[in-house]
């Protein structure tokens, strides 16, 4: 079994990807500093995978510690999730974002280079498209970012593009996620934000469980079907499988820079999500229309043909499945994974 290092493997997308890697016959090894995830996630992953999962509690900014992981294990590839990801916080603390996200990436690539590990998947984001000129968004659309978080994603894409030009034996896949929501069907792992959630789905589930009073809908005057923002919500388990398919592709392809959108190709409005969630929980959800949130765009959804044609990636879960599994996770973990 090939060892795949998953940085940020205890986090939301990382933890689901660990399970998908096991399903696809890889041996995931987790690196996480647990700054935004609970160590309990590891026990739960072991339970779900029904086998031990090696985990190093280290920070990717600590190059020596990272090197030791490569000394102790022969690593076939790395999936790099570790990084700060809150847009608003990145505007307040830009240096913290540049420091953490860029240094950890540079360390990962340098250590991979020293150990002749040649396959890297980078966890990028649809945020690199900024406000797109049209939807759906294709991979060759112009890139433009509007906040430090997004800029770290774009800078890393550019750094890796330069790196593969100089090192053609090294393969990189840039996976641009749209809006991951949902949770593993067990309800044992899921999105577990600290404090009041910034993102729509965890906010809604916390309203449903009674921790927050009502959903604030940020604007209903966008040029969309019902005036609220439209996004491409994709089930985190579909996204997780997308990583395994990408690794399989990397094992057999000659290209050394792969770029894919991972979404469903379908746009849903904020009100669509609230109404679908009402079906999943079986009662109405209180919401209020408030002002637009600074920096938000009207519509963002993917064209996913490239990932389908080249990886065989096709999202199998719909919005109802996503709502149901998010709600299941919230109910089983009313106070998060503590
Ligand atoms: N929204 C609300 N109320 C809330 C939260 C969000 O109405 O309480 C709306 C937003 O205005 C937007 C939609 O719900 O229309 C989705 O908002 P999220 O905050 O859940 O997600 P974003 O699309 O803003 O951002 C997400 C990730 C980013 C990533 C981006 C990529 O959080 O990290 O997708 O497109 F960069």
PDB file of C-alpha atoms and ligand atoms in Angstrom, residues 85 87 125-127 149 177-179 198-201 203 215-218 222 229-231 233 270 293 296-297 300, ligand 1:
ATOM      1  CA  UNK A  85      -8.972  29.427   5.761  1.00  0.00           C
ATOM      2  CA  UNK A  87     -11.539  35.031   4.696  1.00  0.00           C
ATOM      3  CA  UNK A 125     -10.308  26.992  -3.971  1.00  0.00           C
ATOM      4  CA  UNK A 126     -12.773  28.554  -6.351  1.00  0.00           C
ATOM      5  CA  UNK A 127     -11.812  31.763  -4.596  1.00  0.00           C
ATOM      6  CA  UNK A 149      -6.643  34.097   2.179  1.00  0.00           C
ATOM      7  CA  UNK A 177     -13.034  23.283  -4.490  1.00  0.00           C
ATOM      8  CA  UNK A 178     -16.339  25.062  -4.704  1.00  0.00           C
ATOM      9  CA  UNK A 179     -18.460  25.002  -1.501  1.00  0.00           C
ATOM     10  CA  UNK A 198     -18.678  32.103   9.055  1.00  0.00           C
ATOM     11  CA  UNK A 199     -19.995  29.709   6.451  1.00  0.00           C
ATOM     12  CA  UNK A 200     -23.606  29.150   5.581  1.00  0.00           C
ATOM     13  CA  UNK A 201     -24.138  25.456   6.328  1.00  0.00           C
ATOM     14  CA  UNK A 203     -24.535  28.463  10.644  1.00  0.00           C
ATOM     15  CA  UNK A 215     -30.056  32.559   9.775  1.00  0.00           C
ATOM     16  CA  UNK A 216     -28.981  35.915   8.402  1.00  0.00           C
ATOM     17  CA  UNK A 217     -29.301  35.898   4.632  1.00  0.00           C
ATOM     18  CA  UNK A 218     -26.671  38.264   3.280  1.00  0.00           C
ATOM     19  CA  UNK A 222     -28.277  40.007  -6.306  1.00  0.00           C
ATOM     20  CA  UNK A 229     -26.168  34.390  -3.539  1.00  0.00           C
ATOM     21  CA  UNK A 230     -25.720  31.276  -5.660  1.00  0.00           C
ATOM     22  CA  UNK A 231     -22.966  28.731  -4.976  1.00  0.00           C
ATOM     23  CA  UNK A 233     -22.389  23.169  -2.916  1.00  0.00           C
ATOM     24  CA  UNK A 270     -29.058  30.653  -0.046  1.00  0.00           C
ATOM     25  CA  UNK A 293     -21.637  40.747   3.151  1.00  0.00           C
ATOM     26  CA  UNK A 296     -19.408  38.348  -1.664  1.00  0.00           C
ATOM     27  CA  UNK A 297     -20.200  37.694  -5.311  1.00  0.00           C
ATOM     28  CA  UNK A 300     -20.183  30.989  -8.396  1.00  0.00           C
TER      29      UNK A 300
HETATM   30  N1  LIG B   1     -24.345  33.372   3.572  1.00  0.00           N
HETATM   31  C1  LIG B   1     -25.443  33.900   4.225  1.00  0.00           C
HETATM   32  N2  LIG B   1     -25.458  33.892   5.578  1.00  0.00           N
HETATM   33  C2  LIG B   1     -24.441  33.372   6.325  1.00  0.00           C
HETATM   34  C3  LIG B   1     -23.316  32.825   5.655  1.00  0.00           C
HETATM   35  C4  LIG B   1     -23.295  32.860   4.279  1.00  0.00           C
HETATM   36  O1  LIG B   1     -26.386  34.389   3.587  1.00  0.00           O
HETATM   37  O2  LIG B   1     -24.528  33.393   7.563  1.00  0.00           O
HETATM   38  C5  LIG B   1     -24.328  33.332   2.095  1.00  0.00           C
HETATM   39  C6  LIG B   1     -23.167  34.066   1.450  1.00  0.00           C
HETATM   40  O3  LIG B   1     -23.502  35.423   1.228  1.00  0.00           O
HETATM   41  C7  LIG B   1     -23.003  33.262   0.160  1.00  0.00           C
HETATM   42  C8  LIG B   1     -23.383  31.845   0.553  1.00  0.00           C
HETATM   43  O4  LIG B   1     -24.177  31.987   1.736  1.00  0.00           O
HETATM   44  O5  LIG B   1     -23.916  33.713  -0.820  1.00  0.00           O
HETATM   45  C9  LIG B   1     -22.198  30.953   0.869  1.00  0.00           C
HETATM   46  O6  LIG B   1     -21.370  31.588   1.829  1.00  0.00           O
HETATM   47  P1  LIG B   1     -20.190  30.787   2.582  1.00  0.00           P
HETATM   48  O7  LIG B   1     -19.601  31.736   3.569  1.00  0.00           O
HETATM   49  O8  LIG B   1     -20.699  29.492   3.088  1.00  0.00           O
HETATM   50  O9  LIG B   1     -19.176  30.448   1.419  1.00  0.00           O
HETATM   51  P2  LIG B   1     -18.466  31.432   0.361  1.00  0.00           P
HETATM   52  O10 LIG B   1     -18.989  31.092  -0.977  1.00  0.00           O
HETATM   53  O11 LIG B   1     -18.508  32.840   0.778  1.00  0.00           O
HETATM   54  O12 LIG B   1     -16.943  30.989   0.543  1.00  0.00           O
HETATM   55  C10 LIG B   1     -16.548  29.646   0.395  1.00  0.00           C
HETATM   56  C11 LIG B   1     -15.419  29.332   1.352  1.00  0.00           C
HETATM   57  C12 LIG B   1     -14.190  30.104   0.993  1.00  0.00           C
HETATM   58  C13 LIG B   1     -13.851  29.887  -0.436  1.00  0.00           C
HETATM   59  C14 LIG B   1     -15.018  30.159  -1.327  1.00  0.00           C
HETATM   60  C15 LIG B   1     -14.679  29.714  -2.716  1.00  0.00           C
HETATM   61  O13 LIG B   1     -15.778  29.664   2.664  1.00  0.00           O
HETATM   62  O14 LIG B   1     -13.131  29.632   1.775  1.00  0.00           O
HETATM   63  O15 LIG B   1     -16.164  29.427  -0.910  1.00  0.00           O
HETATM   64  O16 LIG B   1     -15.549  30.156  -3.641  1.00  0.00           O
HETATM   65  F1  LIG B   1     -12.847  30.711  -0.774  1.00  0.00           F
END
